[in-house]
């Protein structure tokens, strides 16, 4: 499991889902849709309509990967911080029962409000 208490994921920006589908595809449940993929230098997260899959790429070659599944059904609270004039980054904090806080940082070009809306749609059911 990714150590979410040891700092946030690096600042991620939106990327084409095709870039990671060969790695993440086998983990997807049939009929579940990928909503967005956000990537840092090596690590990335995939937002589906049921969960976030956070991927920590490890080792020198990057062949070793840790896939953490974070279901929206376990979100007890979440916070969205949009980019500002001087602070160009946005943040998403989700609080999971049994896990605690998970924080993701995005570049200013990311649609953090849309991400918050998606999480709200599924976490608040």
PDB file of N, CA, C and O in Angstrom, residues 1-57:
ATOM      1  N   UNK A   1       0.858  -1.181   0.000  1.00  0.00           N
ATOM      2  CA  UNK A   1       0.000   0.000   0.000  1.00  0.00           C
ATOM      3  C   UNK A   1       0.894   1.231   0.000  1.00  0.00           C
ATOM      4  O   UNK A   1       1.906   1.266   0.680  1.00  0.00           O
ATOM      5  N   UNK A   2       0.489   2.207  -0.727  1.00  0.00           N
ATOM      6  CA  UNK A   2       1.209   3.470  -0.788  1.00  0.00           C
ATOM      7  C   UNK A   2       1.145   4.146   0.580  1.00  0.00           C
ATOM      8  O   UNK A   2       0.111   4.146   1.241  1.00  0.00           O
ATOM      9  N   UNK A   3       2.246   4.722   1.004  1.00  0.00           N
ATOM     10  CA  UNK A   3       2.303   5.433   2.277  1.00  0.00           C
ATOM     11  C   UNK A   3       1.789   6.854   2.073  1.00  0.00           C
ATOM     12  O   UNK A   3       2.556   7.763   1.793  1.00  0.00           O
ATOM     13  N   UNK A   4       0.481   7.047   2.213  1.00  0.00           N
ATOM     14  CA  UNK A   4      -0.119   8.355   1.992  1.00  0.00           C
ATOM     15  C   UNK A   4       0.225   9.350   3.090  1.00  0.00           C
ATOM     16  O   UNK A   4       0.080  10.536   2.913  1.00  0.00           O
ATOM     17  N   UNK A   5       0.688   8.879   4.241  1.00  0.00           N
ATOM     18  CA  UNK A   5       1.054   9.777   5.336  1.00  0.00           C
ATOM     19  C   UNK A   5       2.412  10.423   5.092  1.00  0.00           C
ATOM     20  O   UNK A   5       2.784  11.368   5.733  1.00  0.00           O
ATOM     21  N   UNK A   6       3.154   9.909   4.132  1.00  0.00           N
ATOM     22  CA  UNK A   6       4.492  10.391   3.849  1.00  0.00           C
ATOM     23  C   UNK A   6       4.476  11.424   2.721  1.00  0.00           C
ATOM     24  O   UNK A   6       5.202  11.296   1.745  1.00  0.00           O
ATOM     25  N   UNK A   7       3.605  12.393   2.805  1.00  0.00           N
ATOM     26  CA  UNK A   7       3.538  13.446   1.793  1.00  0.00           C
ATOM     27  C   UNK A   7       2.524  13.127   0.715  1.00  0.00           C
ATOM     28  O   UNK A   7       2.013  12.026   0.613  1.00  0.00           O
ATOM     29  N   UNK A   8       2.255  14.105  -0.087  1.00  0.00           N
ATOM     30  CA  UNK A   8       1.280  13.972  -1.157  1.00  0.00           C
ATOM     31  C   UNK A   8       1.944  13.405  -2.403  1.00  0.00           C
ATOM     32  O   UNK A   8       3.154  13.400  -2.535  1.00  0.00           O
ATOM     33  N   UNK A   9       1.111  12.923  -3.288  1.00  0.00           N
ATOM     34  CA  UNK A   9       1.597  12.545  -4.606  1.00  0.00           C
ATOM     35  C   UNK A   9       2.173  13.797  -5.244  1.00  0.00           C
ATOM     36  O   UNK A   9       1.739  14.908  -4.963  1.00  0.00           O
ATOM     37  N   UNK A  10       3.149  13.649  -6.108  1.00  0.00           N
ATOM     38  CA  UNK A  10       3.688  14.802  -6.821  1.00  0.00           C
ATOM     39  C   UNK A  10       2.592  15.466  -7.634  1.00  0.00           C
ATOM     40  O   UNK A  10       1.577  14.859  -7.939  1.00  0.00           O
ATOM     41  N   UNK A  11       2.822  16.683  -8.021  1.00  0.00           N
ATOM     42  CA  UNK A  11       1.829  17.412  -8.800  1.00  0.00           C
ATOM     43  C   UNK A  11       1.581  16.681 -10.115  1.00  0.00           C
ATOM     44  O   UNK A  11       2.493  16.441 -10.888  1.00  0.00           O
ATOM     45  N   UNK A  12       0.323  16.332 -10.325  1.00  0.00           N
ATOM     46  CA  UNK A  12      -0.045  15.545 -11.489  1.00  0.00           C
ATOM     47  C   UNK A  12      -0.798  16.405 -12.492  1.00  0.00           C
ATOM     48  O   UNK A  12      -1.454  17.376 -12.129  1.00  0.00           O
ATOM     49  N   UNK A  13      -0.698  16.029 -13.734  1.00  0.00           N
ATOM     50  CA  UNK A  13      -1.465  16.696 -14.779  1.00  0.00           C
ATOM     51  C   UNK A  13      -2.217  15.646 -15.574  1.00  0.00           C
ATOM     52  O   UNK A  13      -1.837  14.470 -15.617  1.00  0.00           O
ATOM     53  N   UNK A  14      -3.296  16.083 -16.200  1.00  0.00           N
ATOM     54  CA  UNK A  14      -4.149  15.175 -16.953  1.00  0.00           C
ATOM     55  C   UNK A  14      -3.376  14.589 -18.132  1.00  0.00           C
ATOM     56  O   UNK A  14      -2.612  15.288 -18.787  1.00  0.00           O
ATOM     57  N   UNK A  15      -3.584  13.314 -18.367  1.00  0.00           N
ATOM     58  CA  UNK A  15      -2.933  12.633 -19.475  1.00  0.00           C
ATOM     59  C   UNK A  15      -3.938  11.733 -20.175  1.00  0.00           C
ATOM     60  O   UNK A  15      -5.019  11.454 -19.638  1.00  0.00           O
ATOM     61  N   UNK A  16      -3.582  11.277 -21.329  1.00  0.00           N
ATOM     62  CA  UNK A  16      -4.435  10.394 -22.115  1.00  0.00           C
ATOM     63  C   UNK A  16      -4.513   9.029 -21.434  1.00  0.00           C
ATOM     64  O   UNK A  16      -3.473   8.427 -21.142  1.00  0.00           O
ATOM     65  N   UNK A  17      -5.718   8.508 -21.176  1.00  0.00           N
ATOM     66  CA  UNK A  17      -5.846   7.194 -20.523  1.00  0.00           C
ATOM     67  C   UNK A  17      -5.146   6.067 -21.282  1.00  0.00           C
ATOM     68  O   UNK A  17      -4.730   5.084 -20.675  1.00  0.00           O
ATOM     69  N   UNK A  18      -4.984   6.206 -22.573  1.00  0.00           N
ATOM     70  CA  UNK A  18      -4.329   5.157 -23.366  1.00  0.00           C
ATOM     71  C   UNK A  18      -2.892   4.920 -22.902  1.00  0.00           C
ATOM     72  O   UNK A  18      -2.356   3.829 -23.075  1.00  0.00           O
ATOM     73  N   UNK A  19      -2.275   5.930 -22.299  1.00  0.00           N
ATOM     74  CA  UNK A  19      -0.888   5.828 -21.845  1.00  0.00           C
ATOM     75  C   UNK A  19      -0.730   4.741 -20.772  1.00  0.00           C
ATOM     76  O   UNK A  19       0.306   4.082 -20.706  1.00  0.00           O
ATOM     77  N   UNK A  20      -1.754   4.526 -19.947  1.00  0.00           N
ATOM     78  CA  UNK A  20      -1.640   3.570 -18.834  1.00  0.00           C
ATOM     79  C   UNK A  20      -2.605   2.388 -18.934  1.00  0.00           C
ATOM     80  O   UNK A  20      -2.593   1.525 -18.064  1.00  0.00           O
ATOM     81  N   UNK A  21      -3.418   2.323 -19.952  1.00  0.00           N
ATOM     82  CA  UNK A  21      -4.440   1.275 -20.029  1.00  0.00           C
ATOM     83  C   UNK A  21      -3.861  -0.133 -20.042  1.00  0.00           C
ATOM     84  O   UNK A  21      -4.464  -1.048 -19.481  1.00  0.00           O
ATOM     85  N   UNK A  22      -2.704  -0.342 -20.649  1.00  0.00           N
ATOM     86  CA  UNK A  22      -2.132  -1.683 -20.655  1.00  0.00           C
ATOM     87  C   UNK A  22      -1.765  -2.128 -19.244  1.00  0.00           C
ATOM     88  O   UNK A  22      -1.808  -3.315 -18.926  1.00  0.00           O
ATOM     89  N   UNK A  23      -1.425  -1.189 -18.369  1.00  0.00           N
ATOM     90  CA  UNK A  23      -1.072  -1.520 -16.990  1.00  0.00           C
ATOM     91  C   UNK A  23      -2.300  -1.594 -16.085  1.00  0.00           C
ATOM     92  O   UNK A  23      -2.380  -2.436 -15.198  1.00  0.00           O
ATOM     93  N   UNK A  24      -3.254  -0.718 -16.296  1.00  0.00           N
ATOM     94  CA  UNK A  24      -4.391  -0.604 -15.393  1.00  0.00           C
ATOM     95  C   UNK A  24      -5.601  -1.424 -15.852  1.00  0.00           C
ATOM     96  O   UNK A  24      -6.445  -1.802 -15.041  1.00  0.00           O
ATOM     97  N   UNK A  25      -5.669  -1.716 -17.136  1.00  0.00           N
ATOM     98  CA  UNK A  25      -6.803  -2.446 -17.706  1.00  0.00           C
ATOM     99  C   UNK A  25      -7.172  -3.719 -16.969  1.00  0.00           C
ATOM    100  O   UNK A  25      -8.349  -3.955 -16.682  1.00  0.00           O
ATOM    101  N   UNK A  26      -6.193  -4.579 -16.633  1.00  0.00           N
ATOM    102  CA  UNK A  26      -6.537  -5.819 -15.931  1.00  0.00           C
ATOM    103  C   UNK A  26      -7.167  -5.612 -14.556  1.00  0.00           C
ATOM    104  O   UNK A  26      -7.833  -6.500 -14.039  1.00  0.00           O
ATOM    105  N   UNK A  27      -6.987  -4.444 -13.959  1.00  0.00           N
ATOM    106  CA  UNK A  27      -7.566  -4.165 -12.640  1.00  0.00           C
ATOM    107  C   UNK A  27      -8.992  -3.634 -12.714  1.00  0.00           C
ATOM    108  O   UNK A  27      -9.680  -3.571 -11.695  1.00  0.00           O
ATOM    109  N   UNK A  28      -9.416  -3.230 -13.892  1.00  0.00           N
ATOM    110  CA  UNK A  28     -10.744  -2.641 -14.032  1.00  0.00           C
ATOM    111  C   UNK A  28     -11.818  -3.718 -14.056  1.00  0.00           C
ATOM    112  O   UNK A  28     -11.651  -4.766 -14.676  1.00  0.00           O
ATOM    113  N   UNK A  29     -12.915  -3.443 -13.391  1.00  0.00           N
ATOM    114  CA  UNK A  29     -14.060  -4.333 -13.375  1.00  0.00           C
ATOM    115  C   UNK A  29     -14.852  -4.086 -14.654  1.00  0.00           C
ATOM    116  O   UNK A  29     -14.984  -2.943 -15.100  1.00  0.00           O
ATOM    117  N   UNK A  30     -15.380  -5.152 -15.245  1.00  0.00           N
ATOM    118  CA  UNK A  30     -16.152  -5.014 -16.492  1.00  0.00           C
ATOM    119  C   UNK A  30     -17.262  -3.986 -16.334  1.00  0.00           C
ATOM    120  O   UNK A  30     -17.963  -3.956 -15.324  1.00  0.00           O
ATOM    121  N   UNK A  31     -17.385  -3.130 -17.316  1.00  0.00           N
ATOM    122  CA  UNK A  31     -18.433  -2.127 -17.325  1.00  0.00           C
ATOM    123  C   UNK A  31     -18.104  -0.866 -16.545  1.00  0.00           C
ATOM    124  O   UNK A  31     -18.913   0.052 -16.491  1.00  0.00           O
ATOM    125  N   UNK A  32     -16.946  -0.807 -15.926  1.00  0.00           N
ATOM    126  CA  UNK A  32     -16.561   0.392 -15.177  1.00  0.00           C
ATOM    127  C   UNK A  32     -15.786   1.335 -16.086  1.00  0.00           C
ATOM    128  O   UNK A  32     -14.939   0.921 -16.854  1.00  0.00           O
ATOM    129  N   UNK A  33     -16.086   2.602 -15.985  1.00  0.00           N
ATOM    130  CA  UNK A  33     -15.520   3.598 -16.889  1.00  0.00           C
ATOM    131  C   UNK A  33     -14.373   4.365 -16.245  1.00  0.00           C
ATOM    132  O   UNK A  33     -14.451   4.753 -15.088  1.00  0.00           O
ATOM    133  N   UNK A  34     -13.341   4.613 -17.039  1.00  0.00           N
ATOM    134  CA  UNK A  34     -12.261   5.493 -16.616  1.00  0.00           C
ATOM    135  C   UNK A  34     -12.704   6.922 -16.897  1.00  0.00           C
ATOM    136  O   UNK A  34     -13.070   7.259 -18.018  1.00  0.00           O
ATOM    137  N   UNK A  35     -12.691   7.757 -15.869  1.00  0.00           N
ATOM    138  CA  UNK A  35     -13.137   9.137 -16.000  1.00  0.00           C
ATOM    139  C   UNK A  35     -11.968  10.058 -16.312  1.00  0.00           C
ATOM    140  O   UNK A  35     -12.088  10.998 -17.071  1.00  0.00           O
ATOM    141  N   UNK A  36     -10.816   9.774 -15.705  1.00  0.00           N
ATOM    142  CA  UNK A  36      -9.648  10.601 -15.951  1.00  0.00           C
ATOM    143  C   UNK A  36      -8.384   9.959 -15.413  1.00  0.00           C
ATOM    144  O   UNK A  36      -8.428   9.182 -14.466  1.00  0.00           O
ATOM    145  N   UNK A  37      -7.272  10.279 -16.051  1.00  0.00           N
ATOM    146  CA  UNK A  37      -5.968   9.790 -15.617  1.00  0.00           C
ATOM    147  C   UNK A  37      -5.071  11.000 -15.415  1.00  0.00           C
ATOM    148  O   UNK A  37      -4.994  11.878 -16.282  1.00  0.00           O
ATOM    149  N   UNK A  38      -4.399  11.035 -14.269  1.00  0.00           N
ATOM    150  CA  UNK A  38      -3.509  12.141 -13.927  1.00  0.00           C
ATOM    151  C   UNK A  38      -2.144  11.559 -13.584  1.00  0.00           C
ATOM    152  O   UNK A  38      -2.054  10.619 -12.797  1.00  0.00           O
ATOM    153  N   UNK A  39      -1.103  12.105 -14.183  1.00  0.00           N
ATOM    154  CA  UNK A  39       0.223  11.519 -14.084  1.00  0.00           C
ATOM    155  C   UNK A  39       1.238  12.551 -13.615  1.00  0.00           C
ATOM    156  O   UNK A  39       1.199  13.699 -14.019  1.00  0.00           O
ATOM    157  N   UNK A  40       2.152  12.099 -12.747  1.00  0.00           N
ATOM    158  CA  UNK A  40       3.319  12.896 -12.358  1.00  0.00           C
ATOM    159  C   UNK A  40       4.486  12.370 -13.191  1.00  0.00           C
ATOM    160  O   UNK A  40       4.287  11.883 -14.292  1.00  0.00           O
ATOM    161  N   UNK A  41       5.684  12.427 -12.668  1.00  0.00           N
ATOM    162  CA  UNK A  41       6.838  11.950 -13.421  1.00  0.00           C
ATOM    163  C   UNK A  41       6.711  10.451 -13.692  1.00  0.00           C
ATOM    164  O   UNK A  41       6.790  10.021 -14.839  1.00  0.00           O
ATOM    165  N   UNK A  42       6.499   9.660 -12.644  1.00  0.00           N
ATOM    166  CA  UNK A  42       6.342   8.213 -12.819  1.00  0.00           C
ATOM    167  C   UNK A  42       5.025   7.718 -12.245  1.00  0.00           C
ATOM    168  O   UNK A  42       4.413   6.819 -12.798  1.00  0.00           O
ATOM    169  N   UNK A  43       4.602   8.275 -11.112  1.00  0.00           N
ATOM    170  CA  UNK A  43       3.377   7.842 -10.457  1.00  0.00           C
ATOM    171  C   UNK A  43       2.163   8.428 -11.162  1.00  0.00           C
ATOM    172  O   UNK A  43       2.259   9.439 -11.849  1.00  0.00           O
ATOM    173  N   UNK A  44       1.019   7.791 -10.969  1.00  0.00           N
ATOM    174  CA  UNK A  44      -0.211   8.304 -11.566  1.00  0.00           C
ATOM    175  C   UNK A  44      -1.420   7.799 -10.795  1.00  0.00           C
ATOM    176  O   UNK A  44      -1.307   6.903  -9.954  1.00  0.00           O
ATOM    177  N   UNK A  45      -2.569   8.415 -11.038  1.00  0.00           N
ATOM    178  CA  UNK A  45      -3.816   7.919 -10.466  1.00  0.00           C
ATOM    179  C   UNK A  45      -4.890   7.910 -11.542  1.00  0.00           C
ATOM    180  O   UNK A  45      -4.897   8.741 -12.449  1.00  0.00           O
ATOM    181  N   UNK A  46      -5.751   6.934 -11.414  1.00  0.00           N
ATOM    182  CA  UNK A  46      -6.835   6.721 -12.369  1.00  0.00           C
ATOM    183  C   UNK A  46      -8.144   6.885 -11.611  1.00  0.00           C
ATOM    184  O   UNK A  46      -8.376   6.206 -10.610  1.00  0.00           O
ATOM    185  N   UNK A  47      -8.987   7.790 -12.078  1.00  0.00           N
ATOM    186  CA  UNK A  47     -10.310   7.986 -11.503  1.00  0.00           C
ATOM    187  C   UNK A  47     -11.306   7.205 -12.344  1.00  0.00           C
ATOM    188  O   UNK A  47     -11.411   7.433 -13.545  1.00  0.00           O
ATOM    189  N   UNK A  48     -12.001   6.265 -11.713  1.00  0.00           N
ATOM    190  CA  UNK A  48     -13.068   5.537 -12.396  1.00  0.00           C
ATOM    191  C   UNK A  48     -14.387   6.000 -11.794  1.00  0.00           C
ATOM    192  O   UNK A  48     -14.408   6.880 -10.942  1.00  0.00           O
ATOM    193  N   UNK A  49     -15.470   5.372 -12.214  1.00  0.00           N
ATOM    194  CA  UNK A  49     -16.760   5.764 -11.653  1.00  0.00           C
ATOM    195  C   UNK A  49     -17.048   5.086 -10.310  1.00  0.00           C
ATOM    196  O   UNK A  49     -18.099   5.308  -9.731  1.00  0.00           O
ATOM    197  N   UNK A  50     -16.107   4.297  -9.772  1.00  0.00           N
ATOM    198  CA  UNK A  50     -16.297   3.658  -8.468  1.00  0.00           C
ATOM    199  C   UNK A  50     -15.145   3.868  -7.492  1.00  0.00           C
ATOM    200  O   UNK A  50     -15.317   3.698  -6.296  1.00  0.00           O
ATOM    201  N   UNK A  51     -13.943   4.211  -8.022  1.00  0.00           N
ATOM    202  CA  UNK A  51     -12.780   4.292  -7.147  1.00  0.00           C
ATOM    203  C   UNK A  51     -11.652   5.077  -7.799  1.00  0.00           C
ATOM    204  O   UNK A  51     -11.696   5.392  -8.989  1.00  0.00           O
ATOM    205  N   UNK A  52     -10.652   5.373  -6.978  1.00  0.00           N
ATOM    206  CA  UNK A  52      -9.395   5.923  -7.467  1.00  0.00           C
ATOM    207  C   UNK A  52      -8.373   4.799  -7.355  1.00  0.00           C
ATOM    208  O   UNK A  52      -8.289   4.129  -6.315  1.00  0.00           O
ATOM    209  N   UNK A  53      -7.615   4.592  -8.403  1.00  0.00           N
ATOM    210  CA  UNK A  53      -6.511   3.641  -8.357  1.00  0.00           C
ATOM    211  C   UNK A  53      -5.235   4.472  -8.389  1.00  0.00           C
ATOM    212  O   UNK A  53      -4.944   5.130  -9.389  1.00  0.00           O
ATOM    213  N   UNK A  54      -4.511   4.471  -7.267  1.00  0.00           N
ATOM    214  CA  UNK A  54      -3.254   5.219  -7.158  1.00  0.00           C
ATOM    215  C   UNK A  54      -2.113   4.258  -7.445  1.00  0.00           C
ATOM    216  O   UNK A  54      -2.036   3.184  -6.847  1.00  0.00           O
ATOM    217  N   UNK A  55      -1.242   4.648  -8.354  1.00  0.00           N
ATOM    218  CA  UNK A  55      -0.147   3.775  -8.773  1.00  0.00           C
ATOM    219  C   UNK A  55       1.184   4.416  -8.414  1.00  0.00           C
ATOM    220  O   UNK A  55       1.482   5.529  -8.842  1.00  0.00           O
ATOM    221  N   UNK A  56       1.967   3.698  -7.620  1.00  0.00           N
ATOM    222  CA  UNK A  56       3.293   4.124  -7.199  1.00  0.00           C
ATOM    223  C   UNK A  56       4.303   3.275  -7.966  1.00  0.00           C
ATOM    224  O   UNK A  56       4.415   2.071  -7.723  1.00  0.00           O
ATOM    225  N   UNK A  57       5.020   3.878  -8.897  1.00  0.00           N
ATOM    226  CA  UNK A  57       6.030   3.172  -9.680  1.00  0.00           C
ATOM    227  C   UNK A  57       7.313   3.144  -8.866  1.00  0.00           C
ATOM    228  O   UNK A  57       7.790   4.180  -8.411  1.00  0.00           O
TER     229      UNK A  57
END
